[in-house]
mmCIF file of C-alpha atoms and ligand atoms in Angstrom:
data_model
loop_
_atom_site.group_PDB
_atom_site.id
_atom_site.type_symbol
_atom_site.label_atom_id
_atom_site.label_comp_id
_atom_site.label_asym_id
_atom_site.label_seq_id
_atom_site.Cartn_x
_atom_site.Cartn_y
_atom_site.Cartn_z
ATOM 1 C CA MET A 1200 -15.011 12.136 -12.726
ATOM 2 C CA ALA A 1201 -17.418 10.794 -15.535
ATOM 3 C CA GLY A 1202 -16.717 7.428 -16.517
ATOM 4 C CA ASP A 1203 -15.676 6.133 -19.994
ATOM 5 C CA GLY A 1204 -13.023 8.042 -21.011
ATOM 6 C CA TYR A 1205 -15.740 10.841 -20.934
ATOM 7 C CA TYR A 1206 -13.166 12.691 -18.338
ATOM 8 C CA ASP A 1207 -10.264 12.390 -20.520
ATOM 9 C CA ARG A 1208 -12.412 13.362 -23.706
ATOM 10 C CA HIS A 1209 -13.546 16.832 -21.988
ATOM 11 C CA SER A 1210 -10.365 17.887 -19.959
ATOM 12 C CA ALA A 1211 -8.373 19.641 -22.229
ATOM 13 C CA THR A 1212 -8.213 22.600 -19.445
ATOM 14 C CA GLN A 1213 -6.738 20.161 -16.885
ATOM 15 C CA GLN A 1214 -4.392 19.051 -19.389
ATOM 16 C CA GLY A 1215 -3.277 22.821 -19.442
ATOM 17 C CA ALA A 1216 -3.519 23.614 -16.192
ATOM 18 C CA ALA A 1217 -0.818 20.282 -15.661
ATOM 19 C CA VAL A 1218 1.751 21.803 -18.658
ATOM 20 C CA ILE A 1219 2.401 24.878 -16.039
ATOM 21 C CA GLY A 1220 4.366 21.999 -13.722
ATOM 22 C CA LEU A 1221 6.143 20.461 -15.775
ATOM 23 C CA ASP A 1222 9.643 22.635 -15.765
ATOM 24 C CA LEU A 1223 9.100 22.353 -11.634
ATOM 25 C CA LEU A 1224 9.291 18.445 -11.753
ATOM 26 C CA ARG A 1225 11.803 18.064 -13.661
ATOM 27 C CA THR A 1226 13.825 20.475 -11.883
ATOM 28 C CA ALA A 1227 12.434 19.047 -8.303
ATOM 29 C CA ILE A 1228 14.328 15.366 -9.874
ATOM 30 C CA ALA A 1229 17.097 17.695 -10.888
ATOM 31 C CA GLU A 1230 17.515 18.777 -7.322
ATOM 32 C CA SER A 1231 17.256 16.135 -5.301
ATOM 33 C CA ASP A 1232 20.018 13.789 -4.267
ATOM 34 C CA ARG A 1233 21.556 10.548 -5.418
ATOM 35 C CA GLY A 1234 19.805 8.628 -2.821
ATOM 36 C CA ALA A 1235 16.234 9.640 -4.453
ATOM 37 C CA MET A 1236 17.709 7.702 -7.337
ATOM 38 C CA GLU A 1237 18.840 4.703 -6.452
ATOM 39 C CA SER A 1238 15.430 3.027 -7.112
ATOM 40 C CA PRO A 1239 13.526 5.551 -8.882
ATOM 41 C CA LYS A 1240 9.657 6.019 -8.004
ATOM 42 C CA ILE A 1241 7.458 8.760 -8.828
ATOM 43 C CA ALA A 1242 3.792 9.213 -7.760
ATOM 44 C CA ASP A 1243 1.036 10.219 -9.726
ATOM 45 C CA LEU A 1244 -1.776 11.293 -7.203
ATOM 46 C CA GLY A 1245 -4.866 11.190 -8.184
ATOM 47 C CA CYS A 1246 -4.329 10.585 -11.798
ATOM 48 C CA ALA A 1247 -8.222 10.258 -13.027
ATOM 49 C CA GLN A 1248 -7.966 8.374 -16.571
ATOM 50 C CA GLY A 1249 -4.675 9.153 -17.574
ATOM 51 C CA HIS A 1250 -4.296 11.128 -20.519
ATOM 52 C CA ASN A 1251 -3.368 14.334 -18.077
ATOM 53 C CA SER A 1252 -1.032 12.301 -16.478
ATOM 54 C CA LEU A 1253 0.991 11.159 -20.048
ATOM 55 C CA ALA A 1254 3.291 14.816 -20.166
ATOM 56 C CA PRO A 1255 4.053 14.961 -16.710
ATOM 57 C CA MET A 1256 4.988 11.433 -16.888
ATOM 58 C CA LYS A 1257 7.502 11.852 -19.787
ATOM 59 C CA ALA A 1258 9.215 14.733 -18.349
ATOM 60 C CA ALA A 1259 9.988 12.509 -15.035
ATOM 61 C CA ILE A 1260 10.926 9.850 -16.972
ATOM 62 C CA GLY A 1261 13.145 12.429 -19.195
ATOM 63 C CA ALA A 1262 14.274 14.013 -15.760
ATOM 64 C CA VAL A 1263 15.351 10.460 -14.021
ATOM 65 C CA ARG A 1264 17.212 9.385 -17.356
ATOM 66 C CA ARG A 1265 20.153 12.436 -16.811
ATOM 67 C CA ARG A 1266 20.514 10.785 -13.467
ATOM 68 C CA THR A 1267 20.380 6.926 -14.010
ATOM 69 C CA THR A 1268 20.115 3.537 -15.800
ATOM 70 C CA ALA A 1269 18.230 2.468 -13.128
ATOM 71 C CA ASP A 1270 14.552 0.807 -13.951
ATOM 72 C CA ILE A 1271 11.685 3.344 -13.150
ATOM 73 C CA ASP A 1272 8.278 2.787 -11.412
ATOM 74 C CA ILE A 1273 5.548 5.198 -12.206
ATOM 75 C CA VAL A 1274 2.606 4.929 -9.505
ATOM 76 C CA HIS A 1275 -0.563 6.118 -10.579
ATOM 77 C CA THR A 1276 -3.063 6.572 -7.632
ATOM 78 C CA ASP A 1277 -6.984 7.576 -7.344
ATOM 79 C CA LEU A 1278 -9.679 6.708 -5.723
ATOM 80 C CA PRO A 1279 -11.027 3.169 -5.723
ATOM 81 C CA GLY A 1280 -13.807 3.761 -7.812
ATOM 82 C CA ASN A 1281 -12.153 5.951 -10.690
ATOM 83 C CA ASP A 1282 -12.633 4.590 -14.261
ATOM 84 C CA TRP A 1283 -8.876 2.476 -14.129
ATOM 85 C CA THR A 1284 -10.165 0.559 -16.898
ATOM 86 C CA SER A 1285 -9.839 4.154 -19.123
ATOM 87 C CA LEU A 1286 -6.491 4.231 -17.519
ATOM 88 C CA PHE A 1287 -4.938 0.609 -18.467
ATOM 89 C CA GLU A 1288 -5.961 1.369 -22.217
ATOM 90 C CA VAL A 1289 -4.443 5.366 -22.197
ATOM 91 C CA ILE A 1290 -0.912 3.589 -21.121
ATOM 92 C CA GLU A 1291 -1.148 1.088 -23.201
ATOM 93 C CA HIS A 1292 -2.189 2.592 -26.200
ATOM 94 C CA ASP A 1293 -2.211 6.368 -26.044
ATOM 95 C CA PRO A 1294 0.397 7.106 -28.684
ATOM 96 C CA ALA A 1295 1.316 9.810 -26.295
ATOM 97 C CA SER A 1296 1.957 7.041 -23.752
ATOM 98 C CA TYR A 1297 5.245 7.633 -21.335
ATOM 99 C CA MET A 1298 5.594 3.655 -22.392
ATOM 100 C CA VAL A 1299 6.666 4.397 -26.096
ATOM 101 C CA GLY A 1300 10.248 3.599 -25.839
ATOM 102 C CA HIS A 1301 10.230 2.485 -22.804
ATOM 103 C CA LYS A 1302 8.790 -1.215 -22.622
ATOM 104 C CA ASN A 1303 11.521 -2.480 -20.585
ATOM 105 C CA ASP A 1304 12.486 -0.264 -18.417
ATOM 106 C CA VAL A 1305 9.700 1.990 -17.083
ATOM 107 C CA HIS A 1306 6.941 -0.127 -15.176
ATOM 108 C CA PRO A 1307 3.721 1.356 -14.861
ATOM 109 C CA SER A 1308 1.276 0.351 -11.984
ATOM 110 C CA VAL A 1309 -1.597 1.703 -9.707
ATOM 111 C CA ILE A 1310 -2.648 2.520 -6.409
ATOM 112 C CA GLY A 1311 -6.570 2.667 -5.705
ATOM 113 C CA ARG A 1312 -6.386 4.478 -2.350
ATOM 114 C CA SER A 1313 -7.153 8.309 -1.541
ATOM 115 C CA PHE A 1314 -3.922 10.503 -1.423
ATOM 116 C CA TYR A 1315 -5.039 11.447 2.000
ATOM 117 C CA LYS A 1316 -4.002 8.051 3.387
ATOM 118 C CA GLU A 1317 -0.995 6.236 3.598
ATOM 119 C CA LEU A 1318 0.179 4.716 -0.026
ATOM 120 C CA PHE A 1319 3.975 4.589 -0.272
ATOM 121 C CA ALA A 1320 6.512 2.936 2.335
ATOM 122 C CA PRO A 1321 9.053 5.223 3.680
ATOM 123 C CA ALA A 1322 11.615 7.075 1.677
ATOM 124 C CA THR A 1323 10.824 5.947 -1.276
ATOM 125 C CA LEU A 1324 9.503 8.157 -3.717
ATOM 126 C CA THR A 1325 11.939 10.068 -6.206
ATOM 127 C CA ALA A 1326 9.148 12.406 -6.696
ATOM 128 C CA ALA A 1327 5.406 12.913 -6.587
ATOM 129 C CA TRP A 1328 3.033 14.775 -9.270
ATOM 130 C CA SER A 1329 -0.449 16.372 -8.461
ATOM 131 C CA SER A 1330 -2.782 18.494 -10.796
ATOM 132 C CA SER A 1331 -6.016 19.445 -10.482
ATOM 133 C CA SER A 1332 -6.379 17.219 -7.797
ATOM 134 C CA LEU A 1333 -5.593 18.341 -4.315
ATOM 135 C CA HIS A 1334 -8.720 20.838 -4.576
ATOM 136 C CA TRP A 1335 -10.993 17.303 -4.125
ATOM 137 C CA LEU A 1336 -11.912 17.120 0.136
ATOM 138 C CA SER A 1337 -11.303 13.899 1.888
ATOM 139 C CA ALA A 1338 -15.377 13.351 1.946
ATOM 140 C CA SER A 1339 -18.170 15.696 1.174
ATOM 141 C CA PRO A 1340 -18.963 18.176 4.148
ATOM 142 C CA GLY A 1341 -22.164 18.249 3.041
ATOM 143 C CA PRO A 1342 -25.235 19.588 1.546
ATOM 144 C CA VAL A 1343 -24.919 23.953 0.899
ATOM 145 C CA ALA A 1344 -27.986 26.213 0.893
ATOM 146 C CA ASP A 1345 -28.051 28.418 -2.378
ATOM 147 C CA ASN A 1346 -24.806 27.433 -5.020
ATOM 148 C CA PHE A 1347 -23.420 24.411 -5.794
ATOM 149 C CA PHE A 1348 -20.299 25.631 -5.114
ATOM 150 C CA VAL A 1349 -19.760 26.426 -1.463
ATOM 151 C CA GLN A 1350 -17.560 29.653 -2.064
ATOM 152 C CA SER A 1351 -20.466 30.888 -4.309
ATOM 153 C CA SER A 1352 -22.588 30.441 -1.650
ATOM 154 C CA THR A 1353 -23.625 33.064 1.277
ATOM 155 C CA ASP A 1354 -24.258 29.747 3.502
ATOM 156 C CA HIS A 1355 -21.909 30.289 6.202
ATOM 157 C CA VAL A 1356 -22.445 27.475 7.924
ATOM 158 C CA ALA A 1357 -21.325 25.534 4.854
ATOM 159 C CA ILE A 1358 -18.217 27.732 3.835
ATOM 160 C CA GLU A 1359 -17.078 27.260 6.945
ATOM 161 C CA ARG A 1360 -17.694 23.104 7.454
ATOM 162 C CA TYR A 1361 -15.446 22.572 3.990
ATOM 163 C CA ARG A 1362 -12.783 25.496 5.239
ATOM 164 C CA SER A 1363 -12.192 23.207 7.905
ATOM 165 C CA ARG A 1364 -12.175 20.178 5.852
ATOM 166 C CA SER A 1365 -9.582 21.873 3.496
ATOM 167 C CA VAL A 1366 -7.279 22.595 6.335
ATOM 168 C CA THR A 1367 -7.202 18.689 8.007
ATOM 169 C CA ASP A 1368 -6.630 17.414 4.579
ATOM 170 C CA TRP A 1369 -4.281 20.033 3.532
ATOM 171 C CA THR A 1370 -2.097 18.325 6.403
ATOM 172 C CA ASP A 1371 -2.972 15.180 6.461
ATOM 173 C CA PHE A 1372 -1.917 15.350 2.696
ATOM 174 C CA LEU A 1373 1.862 16.296 3.857
ATOM 175 C CA ALA A 1374 2.181 14.525 6.711
ATOM 176 C CA ARG A 1375 1.570 11.136 4.270
ATOM 177 C CA ARG A 1376 4.060 12.306 1.554
ATOM 178 C CA SER A 1377 6.123 13.707 4.472
ATOM 179 C CA VAL A 1378 6.855 9.698 5.451
ATOM 180 C CA GLU A 1379 7.282 9.062 1.809
ATOM 181 C CA LEU A 1380 9.429 10.792 -0.130
ATOM 182 C CA ALA A 1381 12.699 9.903 -0.249
ATOM 183 C CA PRO A 1382 14.902 12.385 1.761
ATOM 184 C CA THR A 1383 15.926 15.805 -0.899
ATOM 185 C CA ALA A 1384 12.497 14.537 -2.586
ATOM 186 C CA SER A 1385 9.655 16.781 -3.789
ATOM 187 C CA VAL A 1386 5.761 16.865 -4.611
ATOM 188 C CA VAL A 1387 4.684 18.940 -7.768
ATOM 189 C CA PHE A 1388 1.644 20.115 -7.886
ATOM 190 C CA VAL A 1389 -0.407 22.338 -10.097
ATOM 191 C CA ASP A 1390 -3.925 23.039 -8.389
ATOM 192 C CA VAL A 1391 -6.657 25.542 -8.806
ATOM 193 C CA LEU A 1392 -6.317 29.124 -6.906
ATOM 194 C CA MET A 1393 -8.813 31.282 -5.031
ATOM 195 C CA GLY A 1394 -7.416 34.840 -5.101
ATOM 196 C CA ASP A 1395 -6.483 36.801 -2.130
ATOM 197 C CA ALA A 1396 -9.930 39.098 -0.584
ATOM 198 C CA ARG A 1397 -9.434 42.425 -1.051
ATOM 199 C CA GLY A 1398 -10.739 45.590 1.205
ATOM 200 C CA GLY A 1399 -13.846 43.237 2.087
ATOM 201 C CA VAL A 1400 -14.891 42.174 -1.309
ATOM 202 C CA ALA A 1401 -13.998 37.893 -1.651
ATOM 203 C CA GLY A 1402 -11.228 36.383 -4.180
ATOM 204 C CA THR A 1403 -12.428 34.523 -7.311
ATOM 205 C CA MET A 1404 -10.874 31.804 -8.975
ATOM 206 C CA GLY A 1405 -12.338 32.562 -12.562
ATOM 207 C CA SER A 1406 -14.540 30.603 -13.569
ATOM 208 C CA GLU A 1407 -17.087 32.325 -11.921
ATOM 209 C CA ALA A 1408 -19.744 33.418 -14.637
ATOM 210 C CA LEU A 1409 -18.829 29.894 -16.228
ATOM 211 C CA PHE A 1410 -20.386 28.143 -13.129
ATOM 212 C CA ASP A 1411 -23.063 30.317 -12.536
ATOM 213 C CA THR A 1412 -24.279 29.239 -15.686
ATOM 214 C CA LEU A 1413 -24.623 25.584 -14.157
ATOM 215 C CA GLU A 1414 -26.650 27.058 -10.647
ATOM 216 C CA GLN A 1415 -28.744 28.635 -12.715
ATOM 217 C CA ALA A 1416 -29.613 25.624 -14.695
ATOM 218 C CA LEU A 1417 -29.923 23.828 -10.704
ATOM 219 C CA ARG A 1418 -32.189 26.214 -9.503
ATOM 220 C CA ALA A 1419 -34.642 25.935 -12.985
ATOM 221 C CA ALA A 1420 -34.383 22.457 -12.086
ATOM 222 C CA ARG A 1421 -35.582 22.622 -8.657
ATOM 223 C CA SER A 1422 -38.114 25.603 -9.640
ATOM 224 C CA ALA A 1423 -39.630 23.144 -12.253
ATOM 225 C CA GLY A 1424 -39.864 20.513 -9.910
ATOM 226 C CA THR A 1425 -37.309 18.192 -11.822
ATOM 227 C CA ILE A 1426 -35.535 18.329 -8.636
ATOM 228 C CA THR A 1427 -35.982 18.278 -5.353
ATOM 229 C CA ALA A 1428 -34.901 21.020 -3.061
ATOM 230 C CA GLU A 1429 -33.404 18.383 -0.745
ATOM 231 C CA GLU A 1430 -31.821 17.014 -4.114
ATOM 232 C CA TYR A 1431 -30.835 20.857 -5.149
ATOM 233 C CA ALA A 1432 -28.982 21.279 -1.482
ATOM 234 C CA ALA A 1433 -26.866 17.976 -1.988
ATOM 235 C CA MET A 1434 -25.602 19.255 -5.512
ATOM 236 C CA VAL A 1435 -22.350 20.668 -4.433
ATOM 237 C CA TYR A 1436 -18.739 20.536 -5.842
ATOM 238 C CA PRO A 1437 -16.881 18.887 -2.626
ATOM 239 C CA THR A 1438 -14.010 20.883 -2.853
ATOM 240 C CA TRP A 1439 -12.011 24.109 -1.851
ATOM 241 C CA PHE A 1440 -9.859 25.945 -3.560
ATOM 242 C CA ARG A 1441 -7.109 27.252 -1.451
ATOM 243 C CA SER A 1442 -6.248 30.947 -1.693
ATOM 244 C CA LEU A 1443 -1.898 31.077 -1.864
ATOM 245 C CA ASP A 1444 -2.131 32.245 2.322
ATOM 246 C CA GLU A 1445 -4.219 28.702 3.172
ATOM 247 C CA VAL A 1446 -1.284 26.594 0.534
ATOM 248 C CA ARG A 1447 0.563 28.366 2.647
ATOM 249 C CA ALA A 1448 -0.338 28.103 6.319
ATOM 250 C CA PRO A 1449 1.005 24.787 7.502
ATOM 251 C CA PHE A 1450 4.928 25.918 6.504
ATOM 252 C CA ALA A 1451 5.941 28.294 9.164
ATOM 253 C CA PRO A 1452 8.262 28.309 7.908
ATOM 254 C CA ALA A 1453 8.743 24.336 7.717
ATOM 255 C CA PHE A 1454 6.637 21.423 8.116
ATOM 256 C CA THR A 1455 6.742 18.942 10.495
ATOM 257 C CA GLY A 1456 5.245 15.402 9.913
ATOM 258 C CA PRO A 1457 4.363 12.799 12.285
ATOM 259 C CA GLY A 1458 7.794 11.336 12.345
ATOM 260 C CA GLY A 1459 9.795 14.584 12.445
ATOM 261 C CA GLU A 1460 10.118 14.380 8.391
ATOM 262 C CA THR A 1461 10.374 18.206 7.510
ATOM 263 C CA LEU A 1462 8.533 19.774 4.334
ATOM 264 C CA GLN A 1463 9.460 23.214 2.699
ATOM 265 C CA LEU A 1464 7.454 25.053 0.410
ATOM 266 C CA VAL A 1465 10.184 25.932 -1.712
ATOM 267 C CA THR A 1466 8.469 27.167 -4.847
ATOM 268 C CA LEU A 1467 4.649 28.711 -5.115
ATOM 269 C CA GLU A 1468 3.902 30.567 -7.968
ATOM 270 C CA PRO A 1469 0.201 31.757 -8.702
ATOM 271 C CA THR A 1470 -0.397 32.104 -12.445
ATOM 272 C CA THR A 1471 -3.307 32.337 -14.800
ATOM 273 C CA LEU A 1472 -4.899 29.598 -17.573
ATOM 274 C CA ALA A 1473 -6.951 31.010 -20.811
ATOM 275 C CA ASP A 1474 -9.827 29.036 -21.794
ATOM 276 C CA PRO A 1475 -8.636 26.666 -24.326
ATOM 277 C CA PHE A 1476 -12.071 26.559 -26.087
ATOM 278 C CA LEU A 1477 -12.142 30.775 -26.731
ATOM 279 C CA ALA A 1478 -9.575 30.967 -29.903
ATOM 280 C CA ALA A 1479 -11.579 28.618 -32.018
ATOM 281 C CA TYR A 1480 -15.020 30.308 -30.741
ATOM 282 C CA ASP A 1481 -13.961 33.470 -32.160
ATOM 283 C CA THR A 1482 -12.362 32.007 -35.224
ATOM 284 C CA SER A 1483 -15.595 30.393 -36.135
ATOM 285 C CA GLY A 1484 -18.405 32.025 -34.489
ATOM 286 C CA ASP A 1485 -19.773 28.571 -33.291
ATOM 287 C CA ALA A 1486 -21.140 29.077 -29.874
ATOM 288 C CA GLY A 1487 -23.175 25.693 -30.051
ATOM 289 C CA ALA A 1488 -20.068 24.279 -30.443
ATOM 290 C CA TYR A 1489 -18.150 26.116 -27.604
ATOM 291 C CA ALA A 1490 -21.012 25.701 -25.390
ATOM 292 C CA ARG A 1491 -20.826 22.021 -26.369
ATOM 293 C CA GLN A 1492 -16.942 22.020 -25.300
ATOM 294 C CA GLN A 1493 -17.152 23.716 -21.930
ATOM 295 C CA ALA A 1494 -20.581 21.802 -20.945
ATOM 296 C CA GLY A 1495 -18.787 18.738 -20.987
ATOM 297 C CA PHE A 1496 -15.900 20.476 -18.880
ATOM 298 C CA LEU A 1497 -17.721 20.968 -16.407
ATOM 299 C CA ARG A 1498 -19.914 17.441 -16.519
ATOM 300 C CA GLY A 1499 -16.624 15.465 -16.956
ATOM 301 C CA PHE A 1500 -15.392 16.723 -13.195
ATOM 302 C CA LEU A 1501 -19.308 16.975 -11.410
ATOM 303 C CA GLU A 1502 -21.054 14.580 -13.163
ATOM 304 C CA PRO A 1503 -20.316 11.440 -10.578
ATOM 305 C CA SER A 1504 -20.993 14.168 -7.487
ATOM 306 C CA PHE A 1505 -23.995 15.511 -8.558
ATOM 307 C CA GLY A 1506 -25.212 11.514 -8.879
ATOM 308 C CA THR A 1507 -24.836 10.788 -5.759
ATOM 309 C CA ALA A 1508 -27.377 13.352 -4.375
ATOM 310 C CA LEU A 1509 -30.040 11.293 -6.283
ATOM 311 C CA PRO A 1510 -30.003 8.365 -3.797
ATOM 312 C CA ARG A 1511 -33.919 7.518 -4.545
ATOM 313 C CA ARG A 1512 -33.529 7.734 -8.673
ATOM 314 C CA THR A 1513 -33.377 4.903 -10.559
ATOM 315 C CA ALA A 1514 -30.005 5.061 -13.121
ATOM 316 C CA PRO A 1515 -32.472 5.899 -16.255
ATOM 317 C CA GLN A 1516 -34.056 8.686 -13.833
ATOM 318 C CA ARG A 1517 -30.020 10.143 -12.713
ATOM 319 C CA THR A 1518 -28.966 10.323 -16.131
ATOM 320 C CA ALA A 1519 -32.670 12.557 -17.535
ATOM 321 C CA ILE A 1520 -31.661 14.587 -14.761
ATOM 322 C CA LEU A 1521 -28.218 15.687 -15.600
ATOM 323 C CA ASP A 1522 -28.595 15.266 -19.353
ATOM 324 C CA ALA A 1523 -31.388 18.062 -18.939
ATOM 325 C CA VAL A 1524 -29.636 20.358 -16.183
ATOM 326 C CA PHE A 1525 -26.017 20.179 -18.415
ATOM 327 C CA ALA A 1526 -28.126 20.689 -21.548
ATOM 328 C CA ASP A 1527 -29.619 23.841 -19.521
ATOM 329 C CA ALA A 1528 -26.417 24.963 -19.150
ATOM 330 C CA GLU A 1529 -25.257 24.404 -22.745
ATOM 331 C CA ARG A 1530 -28.230 26.440 -23.834
ATOM 332 C CA ARG A 1531 -26.646 29.508 -21.151
ATOM 333 C CA ILE A 1532 -23.409 29.148 -22.204
ATOM 334 C CA ALA A 1533 -23.928 29.524 -26.114
ATOM 335 C CA ALA A 1534 -25.985 32.339 -25.483
ATOM 336 C CA ASP A 1535 -22.935 34.169 -24.569
ATOM 337 C CA PRO A 1536 -19.879 32.553 -24.514
ATOM 338 C CA ARG A 1537 -17.886 35.853 -23.743
ATOM 339 C CA ALA A 1538 -19.635 37.038 -21.019
ATOM 340 C CA VAL A 1539 -19.430 33.492 -19.599
ATOM 341 C CA SER A 1540 -15.486 32.739 -20.648
ATOM 342 C CA PRO A 1541 -12.778 32.296 -17.688
ATOM 343 C CA THR A 1542 -9.515 32.709 -16.956
ATOM 344 C CA TYR A 1543 -8.723 30.514 -14.496
ATOM 345 C CA LYS A 1544 -6.385 31.306 -11.832
ATOM 346 C CA LEU A 1545 -3.831 28.288 -10.645
ATOM 347 C CA ALA A 1546 -1.125 27.640 -9.134
ATOM 348 C CA ALA A 1547 1.908 25.632 -9.205
ATOM 349 C CA GLY A 1548 4.341 24.304 -5.668
ATOM 350 C CA ARG A 1549 6.492 22.811 -4.964
ATOM 351 C CA ILE A 1550 7.370 20.817 -1.389
ATOM 352 C CA ARG A 1551 10.544 19.352 -0.550
ATOM 353 C CA ARG A 1552 11.826 16.968 2.064
ATOM 354 C CA ALA A 1553 14.600 18.480 3.795
ATOM 355 C CA ALA A 1554 17.707 16.221 3.544
HETATM 356 C C1 LIG B 1359 -10.130 16.880 -12.060
HETATM 357 S S1 LIG B 1359 -8.877 15.507 -11.881
HETATM 358 C C2 LIG B 1359 -7.564 15.662 -12.537
HETATM 359 C C3 LIG B 1359 -6.858 14.593 -13.380
HETATM 360 C C4 LIG B 1359 -5.614 14.444 -13.721
HETATM 361 N N1 LIG B 1359 -4.472 14.270 -12.480
HETATM 362 C C5 LIG B 1359 -5.453 15.632 -14.571
HETATM 363 O O1 LIG B 1359 -4.315 16.426 -14.146
HETATM 364 O O2 LIG B 1359 -6.619 15.770 -15.608
HETATM 365 C C6 LIG B 1359 -9.071 14.995 -10.209
HETATM 366 C C7 LIG B 1359 -9.014 13.584 -10.069
HETATM 367 O O3 LIG B 1359 -8.857 13.693 -8.310
HETATM 368 C C8 LIG B 1359 -9.300 12.836 -7.727
HETATM 369 N N2 LIG B 1359 -8.895 12.528 -6.943
HETATM 370 C C9 LIG B 1359 -10.397 13.316 -5.854
HETATM 371 N N3 LIG B 1359 -10.062 13.198 -4.650
HETATM 372 C C10 LIG B 1359 -8.739 12.118 -4.167
HETATM 373 C C11 LIG B 1359 -8.526 11.509 -2.955
HETATM 374 N N4 LIG B 1359 -8.522 11.888 -1.655
HETATM 375 N N5 LIG B 1359 -7.121 10.810 -3.387
HETATM 376 C C12 LIG B 1359 -6.837 10.353 -5.102
HETATM 377 N N6 LIG B 1359 -7.484 10.741 -6.120
HETATM 378 C C13 LIG B 1359 -8.206 11.855 -5.359
HETATM 379 C C14 LIG B 1359 -10.145 12.232 -8.784
HETATM 380 O O4 LIG B 1359 -11.174 10.935 -8.497
HETATM 381 C C15 LIG B 1359 -10.150 12.650 -10.099
HETATM 382 O O5 LIG B 1359 -9.541 11.584 -10.724
#
């Protein structure tokens, strides 16, 4: 995610998504066996800079406190290159931090390692939480010929590479968590959702028109010679938005992990999330302000991936190119905010380890 706290300042959309899973997280903790409460440990998988983890971790602490007075470990995890400095500042100083009122009984820590790998000792997690993160693939499956978002592309070879990586990643994620969750403990997640294809027409995920403003900006940069054709193809969003069927696929009816532990998908709820910036635009009519917010949202999660597509550029050149591309997307958004305003499709789910 874009560093120096930029992601946190531009992730109101992801903050709204996280709220959708809070009750599922409370229920998961309330319904786990006493054994899962002996040394309470909550994992936050894909924490980024932390602001959007505060409400879920607060909800988890409240739910654990209804079961036990034992000290609680909160473990935030993300990739090694995450903006950990911002995360530490947020935990320590954000007025909404879950640490407020819990200086002595709640203990935060971090792990800089992919959630597709082993993170925790066997059977030690009371609950795990992940929001807006599981669509990120374990590595980029490579260039896409005609769209930064592979699921809007017509590059069928690339589509298959991304789809198949998503299948492997999902089972790897489940295999690791099947070992780490205490018996009866759950992973609760909220993530983007690809709608089902109907009558031969591809499914949608709600932000196609918004993404298209950025795609048009990238194509214009390629046409103007600001980026090369090779750089254009390498500028990808290394993710896959799963459909409900893709989420369900490993559970038929249960997922069996490497040690024989089983996981059940006890809840999977599709839902929608309104554009968090549209109400202010409806009131003010300020298309420029709306466009700044949406372009900032896009840049918040895409800038690092796009930056890696420019390895032969100097850092100032990379910044100048990305400034120009996102400024162009912003102009396109400002031209007609209502036409590009997304209604996001999301799914919230709970996966429980059997007793
Ligand atoms: C869009 S952010 C979501 C952050 C936060 N959970 C939220 O709700 O705002 C996605 C996060 O997932 C992290 N991520 C992506 N792939 C990951 C992986 N394999 N292991 C751990 N974290 C990963 C990214 O680095 C990023 O911080």
